[in-house]
XYZ file of C-alpha atoms in Angstrom:
689
model
C -7.187 -70.483 24.409
C -10.063 -68.761 26.093
C -12.449 -66.953 23.732
C -13.419 -63.306 24.269
C -17.166 -62.764 24.440
C -18.665 -60.746 21.558
C -20.150 -58.220 23.952
C -16.737 -57.582 25.562
C -15.090 -56.952 22.156
C -17.807 -54.466 21.136
C -17.464 -52.646 24.457
C -13.712 -52.420 23.951
C -14.140 -50.949 20.493
C -16.725 -48.522 21.862
C -14.361 -47.441 24.638
C -11.570 -46.976 22.063
C -13.846 -44.892 19.819
C -15.043 -42.835 22.747
C -11.487 -42.351 23.917
C -10.377 -41.121 20.460
C -13.325 -38.722 20.288
C -12.611 -37.388 23.749
C -8.937 -36.878 22.913
C -9.851 -35.032 19.701
C -12.399 -32.810 21.466
C -9.955 -32.059 24.272
C -7.332 -31.098 21.707
C -9.693 -28.886 19.715
C -11.055 -27.212 22.820
C -7.720 -26.688 24.530
C -6.565 -23.210 25.420
C -3.041 -23.951 24.162
C -4.325 -24.613 20.653
C -6.502 -21.495 20.627
C -3.650 -19.275 21.854
C -1.235 -20.788 19.319
C -3.677 -20.129 16.475
C -4.341 -16.592 17.689
C -0.621 -15.810 17.822
C -0.063 -17.302 14.352
C -2.956 -15.289 12.898
C -1.681 -12.127 14.599
C 1.806 -12.627 13.118
C 0.310 -13.275 9.673
C -1.801 -10.134 9.979
C 1.290 -8.101 10.853
C 3.022 -9.475 7.755
C -0.026 -8.558 5.698
C 0.249 -5.016 7.029
C 3.993 -4.644 6.458
C 3.998 -6.200 2.975
C 1.661 -4.198 0.746
C -0.979 -6.558 -0.560
C -2.210 -7.304 -4.090
C 0.356 -5.218 -5.949
C 1.658 -6.034 -9.444
C 4.263 -8.784 -9.371
C 6.738 -6.495 -11.150
C 6.696 -4.199 -8.090
C 7.460 -7.089 -5.717
C 10.229 -8.373 -8.009
C 11.776 -4.916 -8.124
C 11.539 -4.467 -4.350
C 12.641 -7.882 -3.050
C 14.797 -9.282 -5.849
C 14.367 -12.648 -7.625
C 15.235 -14.925 -4.681
C 13.056 -13.393 -1.957
C 10.332 -12.639 -4.466
C 9.989 -16.363 -5.144
C 10.176 -17.254 -1.447
C 7.448 -14.763 -0.479
C 5.350 -15.865 -3.455
C 5.522 -19.505 -2.370
C 4.442 -18.454 1.131
C 1.498 -16.477 -0.249
C 2.606 -13.239 1.434
C 1.385 -11.050 -1.430
C -2.239 -11.924 -0.608
C -2.070 -13.055 3.006
C -5.727 -12.639 3.916
C -6.884 -14.853 1.041
C -4.086 -17.420 1.302
C -5.310 -20.948 1.920
C -3.089 -21.414 4.980
C -4.447 -18.208 6.527
C -8.062 -19.192 5.847
C -7.339 -22.689 7.173
C -6.043 -21.200 10.440
C -9.184 -19.054 10.708
C -11.402 -22.102 10.143
C -9.396 -24.134 12.663
C -9.695 -21.333 15.214
C -13.460 -21.193 14.666
C -13.708 -24.932 15.346
C -11.430 -24.752 18.387
C -13.228 -21.843 20.058
C -16.644 -23.275 19.157
C -15.771 -26.574 20.836
C -14.591 -24.655 23.888
C -17.841 -22.673 23.961
C -20.016 -25.771 23.606
C -18.170 -27.470 26.422
C -17.952 -24.544 28.840
C -21.054 -22.417 28.251
C -23.681 -24.732 29.803
C -21.659 -25.033 32.997
C -21.152 -21.273 33.170
C -24.841 -20.610 32.678
C -25.664 -23.065 35.432
C -23.055 -21.457 37.669
C -24.688 -18.056 37.121
C -27.890 -19.380 38.674
C -26.293 -21.175 41.614
C -26.475 -19.300 44.909
C -24.635 -22.031 46.823
C -27.145 -21.941 49.657
C -25.764 -25.164 51.126
C -22.851 -23.421 52.826
C -22.352 -24.280 56.514
C -21.230 -22.104 59.402
C -17.871 -23.824 59.666
C -17.064 -23.255 55.963
C -18.104 -19.589 56.163
C -15.725 -18.995 59.049
C -12.900 -20.330 56.860
C -13.391 -17.513 54.351
C -10.764 -14.784 54.433
C -13.457 -12.113 54.338
C -15.930 -12.767 57.152
C -17.374 -10.858 60.088
C -19.579 -11.813 63.025
C -22.086 -10.009 65.280
C -24.010 -10.864 68.438
C -27.236 -8.935 68.846
C -30.287 -8.841 71.062
C -32.515 -8.761 67.991
C -34.689 -11.702 67.132
C -33.531 -13.938 64.191
C -36.409 -12.647 62.080
C -35.309 -9.064 62.651
C -31.675 -9.850 61.866
C -32.763 -11.634 58.704
C -34.733 -8.556 57.624
C -31.729 -6.280 58.297
C -29.433 -8.586 56.307
C -31.873 -8.795 53.410
C -32.156 -5.018 53.202
C -28.359 -4.638 53.270
C -27.849 -7.190 50.494
C -30.569 -5.658 48.368
C -29.089 -2.194 48.892
C -25.800 -3.515 47.462
C -27.518 -4.806 44.326
C -27.558 -8.485 45.208
C -30.078 -11.130 44.388
C -30.862 -13.494 47.258
C -31.925 -16.998 48.113
C -33.068 -18.087 51.596
C -32.336 -21.538 52.955
C -33.592 -22.773 56.338
C -31.169 -25.367 57.667
C -33.259 -26.016 60.810
C -30.554 -24.894 63.240
C -30.036 -21.656 61.300
C -31.044 -19.630 58.268
C -28.722 -18.894 55.335
C -29.190 -15.888 53.049
C -27.103 -16.352 49.883
C -26.525 -13.155 47.919
C -24.942 -12.789 44.520
C -24.167 -9.851 42.220
C -22.267 -9.469 38.952
C -23.031 -12.922 37.647
C -23.094 -11.429 34.139
C -19.297 -11.471 34.404
C -19.528 -15.065 33.198
C -21.468 -13.881 30.159
C -18.419 -11.780 29.334
C -16.404 -14.965 28.906
C -19.034 -16.371 26.574
C -19.295 -13.135 24.564
C -15.526 -12.753 24.071
C -15.184 -16.301 22.806
C -18.293 -15.975 20.674
C -16.894 -12.713 19.278
C -13.737 -14.522 18.136
C -15.883 -17.072 16.326
C -18.049 -14.405 14.694
C -15.063 -12.280 13.607
C -13.310 -15.317 12.125
C -16.482 -16.316 10.286
C -16.646 -12.795 8.854
C -13.017 -13.155 7.761
C -13.814 -16.463 6.077
C -16.807 -14.937 4.296
C -14.549 -12.176 2.925
C -11.710 -14.582 2.168
C -12.686 -15.274 -1.464
C -13.186 -18.962 -0.744
C -15.405 -19.418 -3.792
C -12.817 -17.752 -6.028
C -10.126 -20.040 -4.612
C -12.342 -23.054 -5.201
C -13.087 -22.074 -8.803
C -9.425 -21.492 -9.477
C -8.483 -24.804 -7.860
C -11.026 -26.720 -9.950
C -9.870 -25.002 -13.160
C -13.150 -23.156 -13.640
C -11.354 -19.796 -13.398
C -8.255 -18.782 -15.393
C -5.969 -15.841 -14.713
C -5.631 -13.332 -17.540
C -2.083 -12.043 -17.996
C -2.389 -10.136 -21.266
C -2.924 -6.397 -21.524
C -5.971 -6.523 -23.791
C -9.345 -4.706 -23.984
C -12.074 -5.908 -21.628
C -14.205 -6.997 -24.581
C -11.554 -9.546 -25.564
C -11.337 -11.210 -22.135
C -13.027 -14.614 -22.121
C -15.673 -15.912 -19.737
C -13.109 -18.188 -18.077
C -11.479 -15.056 -16.607
C -14.687 -13.321 -15.539
C -16.778 -13.416 -12.388
C -20.456 -12.457 -12.831
C -22.158 -10.049 -10.403
C -22.994 -11.833 -7.186
C -22.804 -11.742 -3.434
C -19.175 -12.718 -3.066
C -16.486 -10.504 -1.604
C -13.803 -8.746 -3.624
C -11.601 -5.649 -3.725
C -10.295 -4.398 -7.047
C -9.294 -1.380 -9.099
C -10.462 0.245 -12.305
C -9.162 3.347 -14.115
C -11.822 5.287 -16.012
C -10.926 8.236 -18.292
C -13.021 11.391 -18.347
C -16.075 10.933 -20.544
C -15.836 7.131 -20.406
C -17.412 4.456 -18.242
C -16.919 0.914 -16.990
C -19.002 -1.954 -15.711
C -16.156 -4.110 -14.444
C -13.376 -4.012 -11.886
C -10.012 -5.768 -12.092
C -8.916 -8.072 -9.280
C -5.109 -8.500 -9.183
C -4.137 -12.089 -8.494
C -0.481 -13.185 -8.469
C 0.957 -12.431 -11.922
C -2.400 -11.755 -13.583
C -5.894 -10.525 -12.919
C -9.557 -11.509 -12.896
C -12.422 -9.383 -14.229
C -15.254 -8.871 -11.738
C -18.446 -7.699 -13.410
C -20.611 -5.094 -11.661
C -24.420 -4.811 -11.575
C -24.171 -1.115 -12.525
C -22.197 1.173 -14.825
C -19.885 3.945 -13.603
C -19.307 6.917 -15.899
C -16.836 9.729 -15.162
C -18.119 13.157 -16.184
C -15.121 15.118 -14.957
C -12.027 14.669 -12.827
C -10.363 17.478 -10.859
C -7.065 17.648 -8.991
C -5.399 20.426 -6.996
C -1.810 20.500 -5.730
C 0.095 21.922 -2.803
C 3.137 24.095 -3.437
C 5.280 21.016 -2.838
C 3.652 19.267 -5.793
C 1.687 16.791 -3.689
C -2.017 16.548 -4.575
C -4.129 18.408 -2.030
C -7.493 17.325 -3.428
C -8.790 15.134 -6.196
C -12.370 14.209 -6.904
C -14.550 12.681 -9.588
C -18.027 13.553 -10.827
C -19.700 10.182 -11.367
C -22.944 8.989 -12.947
C -24.142 5.563 -11.758
C -26.734 3.703 -13.841
C -28.021 0.157 -13.679
C -31.017 -2.106 -14.173
C -31.887 -1.922 -10.472
C -31.327 1.854 -10.262
C -34.482 3.827 -11.106
C -32.818 7.192 -11.650
C -29.152 7.832 -12.551
C -27.130 8.675 -9.454
C -25.012 11.825 -9.783
C -22.314 11.931 -7.138
C -19.013 13.736 -6.530
C -16.583 11.182 -5.122
C -13.817 12.420 -2.811
C -10.974 10.762 -0.940
C -12.098 9.114 2.329
C -15.775 9.631 1.417
C -16.861 6.387 -0.290
C -20.121 5.918 -2.138
C -22.097 2.845 -1.008
C -24.506 1.277 -3.517
C -26.253 -1.983 -2.639
C -23.302 -3.152 -0.559
C -20.682 -2.064 -3.100
C -18.256 0.546 -1.727
C -16.687 2.884 -4.321
C -13.556 4.734 -3.158
C -11.619 7.572 -4.797
C -8.207 5.926 -4.825
C -5.843 7.467 -7.365
C -5.586 9.263 -10.657
C -3.484 9.170 -13.788
C -3.513 9.726 -17.491
C -6.646 8.743 -19.320
C -5.270 8.577 -22.851
C -3.912 12.054 -23.550
C -2.914 12.762 -27.130
C 0.735 13.821 -27.484
C 2.227 15.537 -30.516
C 5.869 14.485 -30.677
C 8.865 15.248 -32.860
C 11.199 12.342 -33.443
C 14.802 13.402 -34.034
C 17.087 10.870 -35.684
C 20.452 10.418 -33.950
C 21.945 8.384 -36.805
C 23.565 11.352 -38.505
C 21.599 10.707 -41.710
C 20.291 14.244 -42.098
C 16.682 13.018 -41.866
C 13.925 15.504 -41.133
C 12.262 15.197 -37.705
C 9.268 12.840 -37.629
C 5.838 14.196 -36.663
C 4.168 11.665 -34.360
C 0.687 11.917 -32.873
C -0.050 9.173 -30.369
C -2.228 8.468 -27.363
C -0.803 7.509 -23.984
C -0.982 3.750 -23.276
C -0.820 2.936 -26.993
C 1.807 1.536 -29.358
C 3.023 2.672 -32.743
C 5.609 1.376 -35.191
C 8.259 3.928 -36.187
C 10.446 3.457 -39.218
C 13.962 4.934 -39.097
C 17.011 4.506 -41.313
C 18.464 1.439 -39.551
C 15.189 -0.417 -39.005
C 11.993 -0.198 -37.032
C 11.170 0.650 -33.417
C 7.969 0.264 -31.423
C 7.010 3.341 -29.432
C 5.020 2.595 -26.256
C 3.742 5.695 -24.463
C 3.265 4.753 -20.814
C 2.678 7.932 -18.778
C 2.071 11.651 -19.066
C 2.076 14.268 -16.291
C 1.344 17.957 -16.601
C 2.488 18.872 -13.095
C 5.987 17.994 -11.834
C 7.160 19.776 -8.705
C 10.460 18.175 -7.753
C 14.193 18.682 -7.600
C 15.907 18.919 -10.947
C 16.983 15.342 -11.834
C 20.703 14.806 -12.134
C 21.589 17.698 -9.806
C 22.220 18.010 -6.068
C 21.134 20.461 -3.370
C 18.369 21.922 -5.486
C 15.128 23.374 -4.229
C 11.778 21.998 -5.380
C 10.732 23.464 -8.721
C 7.791 23.142 -11.070
C 9.377 21.469 -14.088
C 6.274 21.358 -16.261
C 4.879 18.484 -18.353
C 6.774 15.239 -18.794
C 6.113 11.920 -20.483
C 7.463 8.392 -20.187
C 7.830 5.920 -23.010
C 9.568 2.758 -24.140
C 11.373 2.191 -27.413
C 11.310 -1.514 -28.218
C 13.607 -3.042 -30.816
C 12.689 -5.874 -33.171
C 14.300 -8.430 -30.842
C 11.955 -7.372 -27.993
C 14.526 -5.504 -25.908
C 13.408 -2.102 -24.696
C 14.685 0.989 -22.950
C 12.561 3.360 -20.889
C 12.762 7.139 -21.189
C 11.465 10.085 -19.179
C 11.559 13.405 -21.035
C 10.502 16.886 -19.948
C 8.722 19.225 -22.325
C 10.468 22.473 -21.439
C 14.086 23.226 -20.465
C 15.171 23.776 -16.875
C 17.627 26.355 -15.607
C 20.885 24.951 -14.212
C 23.492 27.489 -13.114
C 22.131 30.134 -15.464
C 22.045 27.843 -18.523
C 19.048 25.920 -19.835
C 18.910 22.216 -20.603
C 16.322 19.697 -21.756
C 16.206 16.650 -19.486
C 15.959 13.150 -20.919
C 16.148 10.197 -18.555
C 17.002 6.661 -19.649
C 17.110 3.274 -17.974
C 17.388 -0.277 -19.245
C 15.257 -2.001 -16.566
C 12.400 -0.837 -14.289
C 14.531 -1.714 -11.250
C 17.117 1.003 -11.862
C 16.667 4.784 -11.597
C 16.644 7.071 -14.615
C 19.991 8.516 -15.680
C 19.472 11.959 -17.185
C 21.070 13.561 -20.214
C 21.246 17.359 -20.235
C 20.655 18.605 -23.785
C 21.499 22.332 -24.178
C 18.606 24.605 -25.138
C 19.230 27.318 -27.745
C 18.248 30.993 -27.609
C 14.645 30.073 -28.489
C 14.431 27.472 -25.686
C 14.445 24.714 -28.289
C 16.639 21.604 -28.759
C 16.814 22.206 -32.526
C 20.262 23.838 -32.698
C 21.867 21.139 -30.547
C 20.286 18.300 -32.515
C 21.209 19.887 -35.866
C 24.751 20.348 -34.528
C 24.871 16.664 -33.567
C 23.606 15.715 -37.010
C 26.200 17.936 -38.736
C 29.029 16.264 -36.818
C 27.608 12.736 -37.147
C 26.639 12.688 -40.826
C 29.342 12.001 -43.371
C 28.134 14.622 -45.807
C 27.605 17.363 -43.234
C 30.976 16.763 -41.577
C 32.736 16.726 -44.977
C 31.321 20.123 -45.905
C 32.161 21.633 -42.531
C 35.669 20.155 -42.496
C 36.517 21.498 -45.957
C 35.365 25.003 -45.104
C 37.073 24.818 -41.714
C 40.314 23.561 -43.292
C 40.393 26.432 -45.800
C 39.748 29.031 -43.040
C 42.438 27.491 -40.825
C 44.953 27.389 -43.668
C 44.313 31.049 -44.489
C 44.780 32.037 -40.835
C 47.990 30.005 -40.727
C 49.308 31.488 -43.976
C 48.916 28.295 -46.080
C 46.529 29.400 -48.833
C 47.049 26.289 -51.013
C 43.737 24.858 -52.260
C 45.294 21.536 -53.294
C 46.011 20.792 -49.609
C 42.373 21.352 -48.513
C 41.181 17.704 -48.949
C 44.131 16.374 -46.932
C 43.708 18.958 -44.145
C 39.907 18.428 -44.161
C 40.435 14.672 -43.705
C 42.615 15.420 -40.692
C 39.871 17.685 -39.323
C 37.230 14.933 -39.703
C 39.498 12.428 -37.960
C 40.045 14.818 -35.067
C 36.287 15.513 -34.755
C 35.488 11.798 -34.575
C 38.193 11.270 -31.963
C 36.886 14.251 -29.993
C 33.351 12.859 -29.971
C 34.538 9.379 -28.990
C 37.293 10.110 -26.478
C 37.147 13.795 -25.505
C 39.400 16.813 -26.011
C 42.133 15.612 -23.644
C 42.621 12.414 -25.606
C 42.861 14.426 -28.843
C 45.678 16.623 -27.507
C 47.573 13.669 -26.029
C 47.405 11.826 -29.349
C 48.538 14.906 -31.304
C 51.565 15.356 -29.062
C 52.491 11.698 -29.488
C 52.179 11.825 -33.271
C 54.179 15.060 -33.584
C 57.024 13.872 -31.352
C 59.178 12.811 -34.344
C 58.358 15.796 -36.579
C 61.654 17.713 -36.304
C 62.444 20.388 -33.789
C 60.237 21.319 -30.874
C 59.129 24.568 -32.519
C 57.994 22.612 -35.567
C 56.118 20.168 -33.351
C 54.300 22.993 -31.545
C 53.385 24.628 -34.853
C 51.893 21.395 -36.184
C 49.956 20.875 -32.956
C 48.641 24.446 -33.072
C 47.635 24.037 -36.735
C 45.844 20.726 -36.078
C 43.993 22.265 -33.132
C 43.023 25.235 -35.292
C 41.659 22.912 -37.992
C 39.598 21.082 -35.345
C 38.193 24.295 -33.909
C 37.303 25.757 -37.318
C 35.656 22.513 -38.409
C 33.527 22.458 -35.267
C 32.637 26.104 -35.681
C 31.568 25.617 -39.312
C 29.373 22.673 -38.254
C 27.922 24.869 -35.534
C 27.158 27.573 -38.109
C 25.343 24.965 -40.241
C 23.295 23.955 -37.169
C 22.399 27.564 -36.407
C 21.296 28.117 -39.977
C 19.173 24.942 -39.971
C 17.525 26.083 -36.695
C 16.671 29.475 -38.214
C 19.194 31.551 -36.287
C 20.528 34.806 -37.768
C 24.111 34.135 -38.866
C 24.818 37.864 -39.135
C 24.231 38.597 -35.474
C 27.173 38.896 -33.137
C 27.661 35.861 -30.897
C 27.761 36.464 -27.159
C 28.803 34.594 -24.026
C 25.591 32.529 -24.017
C 26.449 31.208 -27.475
C 29.920 30.269 -26.275
C 28.441 28.366 -23.324
C 25.974 26.634 -25.629
C 28.794 25.609 -27.967
C 30.886 24.177 -25.120
C 27.911 22.425 -23.485
C 26.995 20.875 -26.822
C 30.495 19.491 -27.339
C 30.338 17.997 -23.824
C 26.899 16.446 -24.379
C 27.220 15.012 -27.896
C 29.613 12.191 -26.854
C 27.137 11.128 -24.149
C 24.491 10.411 -26.801
C 26.451 7.262 -27.650
C 25.147 5.810 -24.352
C 21.567 6.818 -25.104
C 20.982 3.364 -26.476
C 18.557 4.190 -29.299
C 18.987 6.363 -32.414
C 15.899 8.480 -31.691
C 15.155 11.428 -29.406
C 11.514 12.339 -28.785
C 10.516 15.921 -28.093
C 7.060 16.825 -26.741
C 5.714 19.611 -28.938
C 2.079 19.881 -27.727
C -0.604 17.782 -26.067
C -4.314 17.349 -25.445
C -4.626 16.316 -21.824
C -7.189 13.739 -20.711
C -7.245 12.546 -17.110
C -8.478 9.291 -15.605
C -9.725 8.523 -12.133
C -8.595 5.447 -10.239
C -11.487 3.856 -8.342
C -11.238 1.087 -5.795
C -14.441 -0.932 -5.588
C -15.000 -3.408 -2.798
C -17.731 -5.688 -1.624
C -17.349 -7.182 1.838
C -20.482 -9.036 2.983
C -18.483 -10.281 5.945
C -17.822 -6.740 7.164
C -21.137 -6.486 9.028
C -20.425 -9.863 10.602
C -17.033 -8.577 11.750
C -18.620 -5.384 13.098
C -21.150 -7.462 15.031
C -18.336 -9.639 16.373
C -16.406 -6.537 17.383
C -19.441 -5.243 19.289
C -19.688 -8.607 21.057
C -15.999 -8.417 21.885
C -16.338 -4.919 23.381
C -19.343 -6.004 25.445
C -17.578 -9.164 26.597
C -14.405 -7.339 27.593
C -16.472 -4.757 29.475
C -18.249 -7.492 31.423
C -14.991 -9.319 32.134
C -13.031 -6.326 33.354
C -15.649 -3.988 34.796
C -18.265 -6.349 36.254
C -17.188 -8.179 39.402
C -18.855 -11.475 40.348
C -19.404 -11.189 44.113
C -20.969 -13.656 46.548
C -22.052 -12.929 50.147
C -23.586 -15.362 52.649
C -25.372 -14.409 55.861
C -25.721 -17.162 58.510
C -28.301 -16.386 61.203
C -29.044 -18.572 64.264
C -30.234 -18.171 67.805
C -27.406 -18.451 70.353
C -29.009 -18.571 73.803
C -30.581 -15.187 74.531
C -28.821 -13.518 71.635
C -28.824 -13.889 67.866
C -25.611 -14.586 65.975
C -25.011 -13.116 62.484
C -22.081 -14.395 60.448
C -21.385 -12.668 57.107
C -18.800 -14.024 54.642
C -17.984 -13.108 51.067
C -15.764 -14.066 48.174
C -14.603 -12.744 44.821
C -11.986 -14.934 43.186
C -11.189 -12.554 40.315
C -10.338 -9.394 42.278
C -9.805 -10.303 45.952
C -7.978 -7.110 46.933
C -10.709 -4.836 45.646
C -13.379 -7.072 47.153
C -11.664 -6.875 50.527
C -12.278 -3.124 50.593
C -15.867 -3.564 49.439
C -16.496 -6.243 52.046
C -15.170 -3.956 54.756
C -17.630 -1.286 53.617
C -20.409 -3.886 53.558
C -19.503 -4.934 57.117
C -19.706 -1.316 58.259
C -23.128 -1.051 56.684
C -24.300 -4.189 58.491
C -22.941 -2.752 61.711
C -24.872 0.509 61.288
C -28.079 -1.231 60.328
C -27.893 -3.591 63.306
C -27.218 -0.723 65.720
C -30.121 1.224 64.245
C -32.408 -1.788 64.535
C -31.344 -2.364 68.173
C -31.965 1.306 69.035
C -35.432 1.128 67.536
C -36.202 -2.049 69.470
C -34.941 -0.536 72.742
C -37.120 2.570 72.320
C -40.099 0.378 71.538
C -39.500 -1.709 74.674
C -39.184 1.454 76.826
C -42.450 2.783 75.454
C -44.261 -0.472 76.279
C -42.898 -0.391 79.807
């Protein structure tokens, strides 16, 4: 077997290595790859615009549902611009376009300086745009005319003497090639700016385990160093809510199902927050009076922050973003719905706090979540209503010992519905569903007291017993059965009918009575028994209503009117619905001490200036590409017997149709200049003669 020389094997390996490198460079610098990456990044950016970024995971779960929530989470669509796949595409695009620039720029720069003065007469005649003249002028004179014409049209020139003729090569608009370089360089610069603002260091720290997401709702002072980022030069965009009279030196960065605390090199204190509303209830203006202090700030900065007018401090942009409750103190009355006759609880609690409440059947945890003083909207639970100012409202959760909770939304004052007033109390079991509103009738004093006392009188064993005995005696007297020994039996029937009424409604009560009386003798006897039972029910309810009025401080001696009748009927319709309320406690807002909070968005984007610079390069490059035309014109001059021949040809590969018109105008200019030069020469010759 013949042996392969060592030098030949090394050369083969070198050729293989060089071939692999060339293939890789060709792939990285290919236009197909760059276009594919650009399209992918554009699609991802559209997704990042459509899907609101960096929102709480509960919002995404509520909006998309469990299945699509998980799919979008796995794809990183909730933080597209910081997702590793998005940053990887940006980095890949930077490499691809950079390779293309490195390969193409030197040749383009050389091309800008080439006048191509080696053109021959035959090749110039082959140009689509060419024109020829024969003149009596000397070659030197024709050359001077051609030079002036080219210069007048803004062209730089090179002269080449070919011996049998002279070539003037003119060129204008060579900066068009710079446009190509600038547009590609702009893409690189913009992508680098995106990478700088892509939180790469945060991703790296999280990947290495140096940074841990915090998921608990705890005070900032209790958050460990593993969930904090010290002040630095990295990029971020986060939120912080600061109540009036308070301050903060951190901002919270939402990340998946938790958050990171970004420390700031200065402290922000909110002196006062103001908000104004349109008639529709939408905020028309909100602003914050801020005081900024810090180690690097000589004098405290006093500034009024408004929407769309950010405050910039050492590269940190502070935006007025939102507003909410800053820990208002609410004075509540807790009404038991157990029918135990308990006095209302007096509760004083701050919004965003928790408090344990003890009631007869166990304990509940009250979590106040939101408070609003201004609510211009349609009355909940009604249709075709105009917008109204419904006054203050508050939201809260009541959490049982097993951890289950229901959310409530109650209004402080009653609303008018068809001439009658009701307190609105919304309830839902999960954040994904809308509130379903109970309408609790308001009494003559615009209070819920009479209704709630009425409910208690009908729900408590003792209260219902007293009312049923009095109602039974009144009914018996009206029916002509004044026998005291029958009162307990009739009262028991009254209590049974009340319970059935509250559970099943009046229609079910009458149907059951008719069924039970069907075998009680003649029809007249049956009707009498039904009428007596109905009378016992009505008198029992009325006695319970009288007890409720007395407990609420109403004057029992006054004559009842139509409004009282409506209240009585509305109460009987509403009390059964309380069984679906879900918790044995109704909270009434009695008074409040309002404290507002401003929502600030704080961002640091060191890559923004890089992106702005790249954008300026892109504008300049596009301008050069589209509005600067690279034109070449050659003038071939030679002596042809007793005359001088001038051949002019031109080319513009990018915009040939437009250049054709310009070349025609240039030819006309040459024609005029040659005629003028010939006339001058003729007059000079005549003068010499």
